[in-house]
Short mmCIF file of C-alpha atoms and ligand atoms in Angstrom, two decimals:
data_model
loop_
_atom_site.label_atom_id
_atom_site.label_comp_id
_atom_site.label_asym_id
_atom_site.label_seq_id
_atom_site.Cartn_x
_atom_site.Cartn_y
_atom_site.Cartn_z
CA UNK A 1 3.52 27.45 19.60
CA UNK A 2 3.95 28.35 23.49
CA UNK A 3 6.82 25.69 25.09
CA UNK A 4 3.96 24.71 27.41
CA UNK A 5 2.54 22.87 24.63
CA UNK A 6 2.09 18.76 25.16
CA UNK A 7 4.58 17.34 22.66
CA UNK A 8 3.94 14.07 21.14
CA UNK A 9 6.57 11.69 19.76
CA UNK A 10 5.41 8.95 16.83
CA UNK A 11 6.82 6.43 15.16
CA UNK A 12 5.21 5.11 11.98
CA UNK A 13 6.58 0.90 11.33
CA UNK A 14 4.76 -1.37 8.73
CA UNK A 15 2.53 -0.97 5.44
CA UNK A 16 0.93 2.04 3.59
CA UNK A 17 -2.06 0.99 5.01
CA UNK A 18 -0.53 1.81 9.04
CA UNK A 19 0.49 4.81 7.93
CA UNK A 20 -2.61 6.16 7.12
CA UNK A 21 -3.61 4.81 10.38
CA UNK A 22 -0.57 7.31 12.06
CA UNK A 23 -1.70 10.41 10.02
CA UNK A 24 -5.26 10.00 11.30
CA UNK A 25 -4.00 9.88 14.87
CA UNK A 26 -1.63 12.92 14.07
CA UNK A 27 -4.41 14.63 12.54
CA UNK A 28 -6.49 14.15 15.80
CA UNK A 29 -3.19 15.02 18.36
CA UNK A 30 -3.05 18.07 16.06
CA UNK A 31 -6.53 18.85 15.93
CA UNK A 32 -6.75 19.09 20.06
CA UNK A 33 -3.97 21.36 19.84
CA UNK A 34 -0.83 18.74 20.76
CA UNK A 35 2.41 19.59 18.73
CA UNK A 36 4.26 16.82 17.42
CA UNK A 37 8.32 16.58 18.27
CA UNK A 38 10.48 15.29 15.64
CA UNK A 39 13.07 13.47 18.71
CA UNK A 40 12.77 11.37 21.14
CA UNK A 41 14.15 13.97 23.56
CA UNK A 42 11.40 17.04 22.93
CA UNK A 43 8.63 14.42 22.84
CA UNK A 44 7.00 14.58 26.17
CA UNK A 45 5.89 10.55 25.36
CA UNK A 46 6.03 8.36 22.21
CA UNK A 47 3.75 6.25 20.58
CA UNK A 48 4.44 3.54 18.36
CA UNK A 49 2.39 2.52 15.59
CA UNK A 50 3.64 -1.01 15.24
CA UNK A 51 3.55 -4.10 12.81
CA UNK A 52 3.05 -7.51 13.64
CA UNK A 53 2.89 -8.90 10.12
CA UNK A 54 5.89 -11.80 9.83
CA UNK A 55 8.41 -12.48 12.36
CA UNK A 56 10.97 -9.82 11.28
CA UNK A 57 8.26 -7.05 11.44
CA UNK A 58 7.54 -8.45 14.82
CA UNK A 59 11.28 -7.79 15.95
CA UNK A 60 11.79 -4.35 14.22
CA UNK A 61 8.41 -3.60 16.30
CA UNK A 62 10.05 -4.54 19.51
CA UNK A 63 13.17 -3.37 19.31
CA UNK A 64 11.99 0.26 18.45
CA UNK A 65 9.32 0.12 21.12
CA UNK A 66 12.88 -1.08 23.42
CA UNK A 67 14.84 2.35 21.42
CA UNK A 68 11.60 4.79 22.39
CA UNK A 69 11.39 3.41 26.16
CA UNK A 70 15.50 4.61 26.22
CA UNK A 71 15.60 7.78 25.07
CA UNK A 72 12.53 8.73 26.15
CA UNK A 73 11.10 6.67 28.78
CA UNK A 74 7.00 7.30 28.04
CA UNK A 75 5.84 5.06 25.17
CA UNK A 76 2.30 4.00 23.90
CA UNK A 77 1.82 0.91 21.61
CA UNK A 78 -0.43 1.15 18.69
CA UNK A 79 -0.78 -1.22 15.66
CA UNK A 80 -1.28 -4.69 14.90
CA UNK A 81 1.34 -5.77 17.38
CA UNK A 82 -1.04 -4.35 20.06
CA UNK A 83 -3.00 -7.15 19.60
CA UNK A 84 -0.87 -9.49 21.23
CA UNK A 85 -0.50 -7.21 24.37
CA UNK A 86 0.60 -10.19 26.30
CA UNK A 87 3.90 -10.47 24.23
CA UNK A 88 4.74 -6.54 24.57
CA UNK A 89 3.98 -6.31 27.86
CA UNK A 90 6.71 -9.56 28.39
CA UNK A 91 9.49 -7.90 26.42
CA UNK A 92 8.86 -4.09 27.67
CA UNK A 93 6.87 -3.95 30.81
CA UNK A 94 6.95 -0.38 31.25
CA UNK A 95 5.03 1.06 28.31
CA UNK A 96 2.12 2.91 29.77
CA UNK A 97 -0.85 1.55 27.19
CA UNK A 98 -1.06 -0.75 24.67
CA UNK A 99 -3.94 -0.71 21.93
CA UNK A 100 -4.83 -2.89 18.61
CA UNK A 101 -4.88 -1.43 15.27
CA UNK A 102 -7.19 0.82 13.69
CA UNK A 103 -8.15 2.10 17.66
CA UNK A 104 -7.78 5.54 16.99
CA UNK A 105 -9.92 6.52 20.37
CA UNK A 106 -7.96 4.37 22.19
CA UNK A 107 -4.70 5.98 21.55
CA UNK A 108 -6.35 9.00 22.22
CA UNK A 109 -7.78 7.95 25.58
CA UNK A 110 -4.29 6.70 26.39
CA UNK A 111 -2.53 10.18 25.48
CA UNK A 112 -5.26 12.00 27.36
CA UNK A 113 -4.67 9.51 30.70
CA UNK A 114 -0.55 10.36 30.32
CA UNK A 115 -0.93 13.64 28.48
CA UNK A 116 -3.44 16.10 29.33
CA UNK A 117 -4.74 18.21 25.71
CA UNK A 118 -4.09 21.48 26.01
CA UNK A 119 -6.78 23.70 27.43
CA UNK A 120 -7.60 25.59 23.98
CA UNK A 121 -7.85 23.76 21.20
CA UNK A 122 -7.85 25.96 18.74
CA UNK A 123 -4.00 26.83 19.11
CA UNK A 124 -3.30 25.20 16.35
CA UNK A 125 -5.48 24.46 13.36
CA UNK A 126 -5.50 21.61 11.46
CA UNK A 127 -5.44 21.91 7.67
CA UNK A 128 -8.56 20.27 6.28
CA UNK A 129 -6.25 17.51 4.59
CA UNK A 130 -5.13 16.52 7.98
CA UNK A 131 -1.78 15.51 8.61
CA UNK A 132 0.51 13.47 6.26
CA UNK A 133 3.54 11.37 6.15
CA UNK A 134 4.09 11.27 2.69
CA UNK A 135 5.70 13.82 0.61
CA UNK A 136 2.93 17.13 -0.05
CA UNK A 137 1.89 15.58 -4.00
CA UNK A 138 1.03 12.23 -3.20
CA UNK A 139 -1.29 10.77 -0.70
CA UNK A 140 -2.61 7.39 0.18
CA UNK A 141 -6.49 7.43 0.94
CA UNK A 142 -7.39 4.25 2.53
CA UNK A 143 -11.05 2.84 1.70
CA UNK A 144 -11.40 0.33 4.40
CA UNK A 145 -10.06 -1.71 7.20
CA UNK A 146 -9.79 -5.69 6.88
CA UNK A 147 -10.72 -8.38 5.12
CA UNK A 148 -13.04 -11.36 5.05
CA UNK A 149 -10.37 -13.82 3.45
CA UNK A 150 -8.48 -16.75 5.19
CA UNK A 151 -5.43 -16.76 3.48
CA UNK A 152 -3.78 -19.84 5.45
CA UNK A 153 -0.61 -17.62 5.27
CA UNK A 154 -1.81 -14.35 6.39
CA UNK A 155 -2.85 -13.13 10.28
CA UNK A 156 -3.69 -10.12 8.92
CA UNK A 157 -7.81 -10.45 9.85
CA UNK A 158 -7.17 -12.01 13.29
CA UNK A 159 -5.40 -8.53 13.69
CA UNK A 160 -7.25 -6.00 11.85
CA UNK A 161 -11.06 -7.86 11.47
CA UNK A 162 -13.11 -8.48 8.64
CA UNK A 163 -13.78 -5.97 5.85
CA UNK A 164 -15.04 -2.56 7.09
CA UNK A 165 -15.62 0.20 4.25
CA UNK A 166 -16.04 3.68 4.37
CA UNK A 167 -18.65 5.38 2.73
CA UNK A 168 -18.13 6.41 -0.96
CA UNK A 169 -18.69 10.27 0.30
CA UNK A 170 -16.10 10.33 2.80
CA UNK A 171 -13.55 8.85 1.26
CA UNK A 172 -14.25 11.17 -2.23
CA UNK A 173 -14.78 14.15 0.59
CA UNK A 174 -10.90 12.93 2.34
CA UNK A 175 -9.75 12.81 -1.83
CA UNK A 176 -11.20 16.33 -2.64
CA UNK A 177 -9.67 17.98 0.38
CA UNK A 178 -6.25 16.25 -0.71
CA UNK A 179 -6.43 17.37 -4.18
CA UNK A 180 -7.04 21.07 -2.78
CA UNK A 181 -3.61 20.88 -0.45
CA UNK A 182 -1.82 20.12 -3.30
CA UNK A 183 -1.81 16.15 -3.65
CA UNK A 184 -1.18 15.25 -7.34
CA UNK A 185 -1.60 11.50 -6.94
CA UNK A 186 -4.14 9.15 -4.78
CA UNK A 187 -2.97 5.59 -3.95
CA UNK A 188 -6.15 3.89 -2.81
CA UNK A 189 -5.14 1.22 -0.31
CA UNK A 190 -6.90 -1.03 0.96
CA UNK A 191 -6.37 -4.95 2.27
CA UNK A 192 -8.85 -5.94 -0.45
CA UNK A 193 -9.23 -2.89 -2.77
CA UNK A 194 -11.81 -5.16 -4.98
CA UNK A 195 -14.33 -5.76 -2.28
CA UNK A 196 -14.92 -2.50 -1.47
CA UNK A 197 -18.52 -1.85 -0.06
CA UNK A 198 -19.56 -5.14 0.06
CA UNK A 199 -20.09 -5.63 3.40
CA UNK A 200 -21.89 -1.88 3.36
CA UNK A 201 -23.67 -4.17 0.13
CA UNK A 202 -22.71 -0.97 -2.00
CA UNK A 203 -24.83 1.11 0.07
CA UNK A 204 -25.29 4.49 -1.91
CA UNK A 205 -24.02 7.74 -0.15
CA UNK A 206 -24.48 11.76 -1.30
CA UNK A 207 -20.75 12.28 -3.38
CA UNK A 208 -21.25 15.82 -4.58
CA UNK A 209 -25.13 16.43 -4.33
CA UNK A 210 -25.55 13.08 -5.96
CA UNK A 211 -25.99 9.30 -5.18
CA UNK A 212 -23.40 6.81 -5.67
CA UNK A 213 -22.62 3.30 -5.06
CA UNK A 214 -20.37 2.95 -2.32
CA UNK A 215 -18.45 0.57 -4.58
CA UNK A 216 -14.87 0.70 -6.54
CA UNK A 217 -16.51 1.57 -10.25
CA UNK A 218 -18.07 4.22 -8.65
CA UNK A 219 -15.23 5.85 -6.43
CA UNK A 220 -13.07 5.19 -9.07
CA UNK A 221 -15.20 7.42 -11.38
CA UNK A 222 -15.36 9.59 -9.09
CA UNK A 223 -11.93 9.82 -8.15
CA UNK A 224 -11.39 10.29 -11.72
CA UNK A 225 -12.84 13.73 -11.76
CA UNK A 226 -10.11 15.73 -9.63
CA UNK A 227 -7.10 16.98 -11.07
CA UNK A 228 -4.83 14.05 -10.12
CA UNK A 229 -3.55 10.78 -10.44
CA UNK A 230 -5.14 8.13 -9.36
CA UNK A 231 -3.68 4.65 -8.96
CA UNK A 232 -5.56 1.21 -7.96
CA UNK A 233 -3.27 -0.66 -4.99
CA UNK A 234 -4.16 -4.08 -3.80
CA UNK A 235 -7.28 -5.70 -6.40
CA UNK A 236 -7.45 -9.02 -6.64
CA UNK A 237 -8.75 -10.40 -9.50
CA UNK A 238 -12.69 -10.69 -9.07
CA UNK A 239 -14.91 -10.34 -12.26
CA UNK A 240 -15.93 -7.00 -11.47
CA UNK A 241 -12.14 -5.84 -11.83
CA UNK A 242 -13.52 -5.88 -15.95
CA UNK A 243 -15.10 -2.98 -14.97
CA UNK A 244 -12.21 -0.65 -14.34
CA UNK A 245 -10.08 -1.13 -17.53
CA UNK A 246 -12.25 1.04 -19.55
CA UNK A 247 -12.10 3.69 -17.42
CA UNK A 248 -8.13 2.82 -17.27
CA UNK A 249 -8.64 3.35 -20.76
CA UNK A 250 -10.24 6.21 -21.17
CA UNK A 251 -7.86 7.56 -18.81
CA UNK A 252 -9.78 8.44 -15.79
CA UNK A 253 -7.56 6.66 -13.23
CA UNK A 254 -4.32 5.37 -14.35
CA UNK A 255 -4.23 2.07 -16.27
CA UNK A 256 -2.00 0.34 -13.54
CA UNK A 257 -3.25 -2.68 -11.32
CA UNK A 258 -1.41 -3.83 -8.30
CA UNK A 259 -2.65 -7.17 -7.75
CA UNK A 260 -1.01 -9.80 -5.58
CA UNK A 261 -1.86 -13.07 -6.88
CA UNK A 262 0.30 -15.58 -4.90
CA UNK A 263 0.97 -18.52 -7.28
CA UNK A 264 -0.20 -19.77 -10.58
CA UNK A 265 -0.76 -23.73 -9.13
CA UNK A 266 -4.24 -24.77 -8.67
CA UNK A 267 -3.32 -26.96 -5.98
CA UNK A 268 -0.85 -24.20 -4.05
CA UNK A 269 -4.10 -21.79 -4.51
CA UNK A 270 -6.03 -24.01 -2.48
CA UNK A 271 -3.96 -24.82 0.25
CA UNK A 272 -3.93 -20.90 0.68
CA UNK A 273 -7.20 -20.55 0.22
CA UNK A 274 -6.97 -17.90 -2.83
CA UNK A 275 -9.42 -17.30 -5.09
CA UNK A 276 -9.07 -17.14 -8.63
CA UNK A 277 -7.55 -19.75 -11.32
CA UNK A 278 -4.37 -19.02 -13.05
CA UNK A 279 -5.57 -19.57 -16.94
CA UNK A 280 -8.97 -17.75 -16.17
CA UNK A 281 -6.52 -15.15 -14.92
CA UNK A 282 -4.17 -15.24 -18.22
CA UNK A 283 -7.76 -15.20 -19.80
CA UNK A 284 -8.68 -11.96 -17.87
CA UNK A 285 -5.08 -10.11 -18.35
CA UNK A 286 -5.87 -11.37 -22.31
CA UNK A 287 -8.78 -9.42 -22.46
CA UNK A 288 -7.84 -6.73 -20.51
CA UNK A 289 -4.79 -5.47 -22.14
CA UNK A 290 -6.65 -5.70 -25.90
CA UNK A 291 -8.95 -2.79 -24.33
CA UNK A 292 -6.40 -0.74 -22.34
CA UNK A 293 -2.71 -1.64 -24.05
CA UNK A 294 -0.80 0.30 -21.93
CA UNK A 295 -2.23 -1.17 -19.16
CA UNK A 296 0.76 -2.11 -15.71
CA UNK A 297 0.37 -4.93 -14.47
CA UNK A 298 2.01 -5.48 -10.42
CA UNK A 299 1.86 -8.89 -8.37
CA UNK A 300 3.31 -10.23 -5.85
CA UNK A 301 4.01 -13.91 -5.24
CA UNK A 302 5.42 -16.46 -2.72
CA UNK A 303 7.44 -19.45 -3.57
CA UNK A 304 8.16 -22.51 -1.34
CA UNK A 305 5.21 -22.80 0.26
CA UNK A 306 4.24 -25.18 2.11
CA UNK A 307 3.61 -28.63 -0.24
CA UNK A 308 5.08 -26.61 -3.47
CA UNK A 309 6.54 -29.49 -5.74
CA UNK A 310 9.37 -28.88 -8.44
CA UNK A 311 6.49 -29.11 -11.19
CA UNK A 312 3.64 -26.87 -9.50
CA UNK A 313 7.17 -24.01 -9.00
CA UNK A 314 7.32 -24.68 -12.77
CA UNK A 315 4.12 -24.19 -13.94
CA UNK A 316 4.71 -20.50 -11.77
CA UNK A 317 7.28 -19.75 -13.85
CA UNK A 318 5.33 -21.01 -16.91
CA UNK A 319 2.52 -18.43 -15.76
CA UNK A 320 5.33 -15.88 -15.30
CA UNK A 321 6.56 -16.21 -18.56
CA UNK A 322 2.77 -16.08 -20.17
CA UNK A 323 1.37 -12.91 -18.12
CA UNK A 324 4.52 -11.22 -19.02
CA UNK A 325 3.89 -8.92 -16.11
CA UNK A 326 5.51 -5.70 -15.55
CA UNK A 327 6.50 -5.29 -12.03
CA UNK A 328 6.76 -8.06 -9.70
CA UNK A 329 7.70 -8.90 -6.00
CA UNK A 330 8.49 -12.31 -4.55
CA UNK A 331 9.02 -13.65 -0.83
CA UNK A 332 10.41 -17.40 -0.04
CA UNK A 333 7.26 -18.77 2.25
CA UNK A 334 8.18 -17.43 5.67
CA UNK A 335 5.85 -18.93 8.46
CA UNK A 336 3.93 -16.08 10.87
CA UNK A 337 3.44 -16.98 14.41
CA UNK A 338 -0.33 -17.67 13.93
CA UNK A 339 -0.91 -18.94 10.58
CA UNK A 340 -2.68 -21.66 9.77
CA UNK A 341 -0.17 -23.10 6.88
CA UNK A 342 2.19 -23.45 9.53
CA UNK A 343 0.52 -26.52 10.51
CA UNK A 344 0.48 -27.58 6.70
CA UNK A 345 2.40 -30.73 5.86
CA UNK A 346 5.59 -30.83 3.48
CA UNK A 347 7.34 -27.76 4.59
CA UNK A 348 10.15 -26.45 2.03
CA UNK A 349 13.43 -26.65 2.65
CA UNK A 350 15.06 -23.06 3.22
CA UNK A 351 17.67 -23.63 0.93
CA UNK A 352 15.34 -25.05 -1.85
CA UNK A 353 13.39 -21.94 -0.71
CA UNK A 354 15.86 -19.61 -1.76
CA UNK A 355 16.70 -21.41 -4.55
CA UNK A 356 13.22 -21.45 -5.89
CA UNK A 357 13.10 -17.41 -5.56
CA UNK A 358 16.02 -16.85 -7.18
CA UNK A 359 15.17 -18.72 -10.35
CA UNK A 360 12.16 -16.85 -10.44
CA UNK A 361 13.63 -13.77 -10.37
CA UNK A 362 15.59 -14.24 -13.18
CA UNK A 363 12.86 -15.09 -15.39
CA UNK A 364 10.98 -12.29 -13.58
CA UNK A 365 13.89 -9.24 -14.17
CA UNK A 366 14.31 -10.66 -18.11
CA UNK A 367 10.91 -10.07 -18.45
CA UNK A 368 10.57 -6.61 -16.47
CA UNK A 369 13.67 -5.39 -18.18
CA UNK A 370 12.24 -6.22 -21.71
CA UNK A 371 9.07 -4.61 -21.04
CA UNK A 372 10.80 -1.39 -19.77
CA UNK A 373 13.43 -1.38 -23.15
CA UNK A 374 10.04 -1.67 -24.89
CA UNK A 375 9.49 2.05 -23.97
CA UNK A 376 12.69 3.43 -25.01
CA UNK A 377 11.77 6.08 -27.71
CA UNK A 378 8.04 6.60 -26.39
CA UNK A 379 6.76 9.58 -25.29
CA UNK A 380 4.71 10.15 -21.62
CA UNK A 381 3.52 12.08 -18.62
CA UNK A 382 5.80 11.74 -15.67
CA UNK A 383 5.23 13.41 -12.40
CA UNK A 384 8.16 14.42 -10.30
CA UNK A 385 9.50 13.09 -7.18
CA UNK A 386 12.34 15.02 -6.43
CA UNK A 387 14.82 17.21 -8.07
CA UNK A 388 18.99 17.33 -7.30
CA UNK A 389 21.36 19.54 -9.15
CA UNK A 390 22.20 16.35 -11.49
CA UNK A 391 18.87 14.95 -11.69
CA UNK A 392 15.24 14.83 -11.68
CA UNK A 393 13.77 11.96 -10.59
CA UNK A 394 10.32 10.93 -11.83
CA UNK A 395 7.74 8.24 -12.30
CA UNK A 396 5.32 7.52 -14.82
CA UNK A 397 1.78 6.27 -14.91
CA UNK A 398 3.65 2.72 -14.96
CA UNK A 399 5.50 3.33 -11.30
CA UNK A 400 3.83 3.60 -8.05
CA UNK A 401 6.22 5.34 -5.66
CA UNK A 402 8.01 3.27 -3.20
CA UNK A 403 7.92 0.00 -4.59
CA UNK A 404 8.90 0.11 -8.44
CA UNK A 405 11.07 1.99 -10.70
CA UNK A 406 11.94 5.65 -11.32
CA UNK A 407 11.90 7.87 -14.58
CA UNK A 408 15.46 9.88 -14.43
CA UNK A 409 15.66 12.93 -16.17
CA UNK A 410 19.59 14.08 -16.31
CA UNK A 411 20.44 17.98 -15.86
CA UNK A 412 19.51 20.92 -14.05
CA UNK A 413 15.28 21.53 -15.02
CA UNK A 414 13.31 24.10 -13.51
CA UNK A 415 10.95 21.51 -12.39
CA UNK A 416 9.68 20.99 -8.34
CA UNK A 417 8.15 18.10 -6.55
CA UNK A 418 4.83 17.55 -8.11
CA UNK A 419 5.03 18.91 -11.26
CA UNK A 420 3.92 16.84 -14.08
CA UNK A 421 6.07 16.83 -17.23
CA UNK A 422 6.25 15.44 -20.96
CA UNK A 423 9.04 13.45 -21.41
CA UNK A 424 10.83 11.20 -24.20
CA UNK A 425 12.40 7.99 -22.95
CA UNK A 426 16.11 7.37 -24.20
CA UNK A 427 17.06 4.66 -21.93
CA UNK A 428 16.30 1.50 -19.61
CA UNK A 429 18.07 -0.44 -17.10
CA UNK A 430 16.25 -3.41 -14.93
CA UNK A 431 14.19 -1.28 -12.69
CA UNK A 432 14.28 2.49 -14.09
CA UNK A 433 13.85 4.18 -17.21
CA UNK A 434 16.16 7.29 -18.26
CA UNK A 435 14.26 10.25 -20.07
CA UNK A 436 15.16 13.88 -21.64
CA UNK A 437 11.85 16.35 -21.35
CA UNK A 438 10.03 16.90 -24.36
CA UNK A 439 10.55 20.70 -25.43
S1 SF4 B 501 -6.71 -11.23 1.12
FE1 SF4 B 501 -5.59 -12.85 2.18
S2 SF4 B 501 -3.48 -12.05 2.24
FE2 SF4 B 501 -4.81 -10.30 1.84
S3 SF4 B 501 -5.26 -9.46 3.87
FE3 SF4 B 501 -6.95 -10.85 3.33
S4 SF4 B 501 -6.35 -12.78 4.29
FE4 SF4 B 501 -4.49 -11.53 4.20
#
């Protein structure tokens, strides 16, 4: 690479689904021949690929935006905080161009106006993959943009739109060309992983020389057929979710569902405008786990919102202690500048807030570490993360990367990043397992 060529700072803030959004525009600033510094001081500008979710995400946004304008002076703003251009522009004045999320052309256009591309691009090629931010054996392949819910706690459409898909062929086209660089497992992402295609209403599109539905039975079939991993992120719990656990079952993708469900109340459902009743839901995980038993089960859920009563936070934990899920995050209701529960009535005390989440992680970690001793003596496929000279560390069909726990294999194997390996699991603690290879 000559020194003459355009170097292009980034900074990646916010959810898997933004950082798919920054390897697409690194692909592209790669693709026209741009070279990417890793400082702020070899960058010849910086964009930021922000997040505007809650408040805090809000701050981290602006005070990197601040740290890029210091040490380097040139900065573009990308992501959802782009929206409110007003508010960026108020804080950091001198940032040459602000854009929304998802405006890939934009943030081109802005590098071009402050960055001329290089005059060949074919200085440096771009490997069919594109470019990623995640380590080289796992990937996440995101299948749309948006979402046509109204969660009452959630800005997330009023910042990224309604639900957008991508055709069934590109996305299996963007999976193959993974798979071939090396990419052992796909996390499909997604804001609403379930409704996939409907607003395309499952249009069909050529996958391979054949037809399919643009729709998540079909990609997931699909998906199924390369040599890799592939794990379901973000599915809320419609009917046609009944559909994937056979082919969880017969192992095609991995029998894991990450599926935020919010709260068990009927009442707190409504006020947030969520779909989906909690006993037809204990119904569905009933059913669900008698055809695929090994099936992982991942929520999310918020406590204290706003109108939440002592016995509607009870019958949550009641639900908790039914669904026995495996893996489980919970935030104390935090209100976002925008929301429409912020105007609810019966706001939550902070402190009964906090007190609310931490009883419910204590039934929540009994449960989780139960379910993980459960495995102690079983036998499974792990794929590996990373290796030190005093351990490997792993994660099984039961642990997306990132958010839950690790398999830890002690000692010095000859194993690399992306290998897959047999192992037998000896021990448990509340997040991770501990496992010896099977020989
Ligand atoms: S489903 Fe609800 S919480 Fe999720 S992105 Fe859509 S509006 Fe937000």
């Amino acid at each position: 690479m000559s020194k003459q060529t355009p170097q292009v700072g980034f900074v990646s803030l916010g959810c898997p689904k933004n950082l798919v959004d920054s390897e697409r525009i690194l692909t592209q600033l790669r693709a026209e021949g741009y070279d990417i510094a890793y400082s702020y001081e070899g960058a010849d500008l910086v964009v930021v690929n922000t997040c505007g979710f809650i408040d805090a995400a809000v701050e981290e946004s602006l005070e990197t935006i601040g740290e890029a304008l210091n040490e380097n002076g040139r900065v573009i703003v990308t992501g959802c905080l782009g929206v409110k251009e007003d508010e960026v522009r108020s804080v950091h004045p001198g940032v040459l161009a602000v854009t929304g999320p998802h405006a890939y052309e934009e943030v081109m256009r802005a590098v071009h106006a402050h960055l001329p591309a290089p005059h060949d691009p074919y200085i440096s090629l771009v490997p069919p993959q594109g470019v990623k931010l995640t380590p080289r054996h796992y990937a996440y392949l995101k299948i749309s943009e948006g979402c046509n819910h109204r969660c009452t706690f959630c800005i997330i459409p009023s910042l990224r739109g309604d639900l957008l898909s991508r055709p069934v062929g590109e996305v299996v086209k963007e999976a193959e060309n993974l798979v071939n660089s090396g990419v052992r497992e796909l996390l499909v992402v997604s804001q609403d992983t379930s409704a996939y295609g409907v607003d395309l209403k499952y249009r069909t599109d050529l996958v391979g020389g054949c037809l399919l539905k643009t729709r998540l039975k079909e990609l997931s079939q699909a998906l199924g057929e390369f040599q890799a991993w592939t794990r379901l992120h973000y599915v809320y719990p419609y009917p046609s979710v009944d559909d994937l656990i056979p082919l969880m079952a017969e192992e095609l993708i991995l029998p894991y569902l990450d599926m935020p469900l919010q709260h068990a109340n009927r009442d707190i459902l409504k006020a947030m405008q969520r779909p989906a009743a909690s006993e037809k839901v204990l119904e569905r995980i009933r059913r669900w786990r008698e055809i695929c038993p090994d099936l992982t089960l991942r929520s999310t859920f918020i406590v204290g919102f706003p109108g939440e009563t002592e016995a509607q936070f009870q019958e949550l934990l009641n639900f908790l202690e039914e669904a026995q899920l495996d893996r489980v995050g919970c935030f104390a209701y935090s209100p976002v500048e925008g929301a429409t529960a912020n105007a609810l009535p019966d706001q939550v005390p902070e402190s009964l807030k906090q007190e609310r989440l931490a009883r419910f992680m204590a039934v929540q970690e009994a449960i989780s570490q139960e379910r993980l001793t459960a495995k102690i003596g079983r036998k499974m496929i792990v794929l590996v993360d990373g290796v030190t000279e005093e351990a490997v560390i792993a994660r099984s069909a039961a642990d997306a990367p990132e958010i839950d726990g690790n398999v830890i294999i002690a000692g010095g194997w000859d194993l690399e990043p992306g290998d897959f390996v047999e192992v037998e699991i000896t021990g448990s603690d509340t997040h991770d397992l501990y496992a010896e290879p099977v020989l």
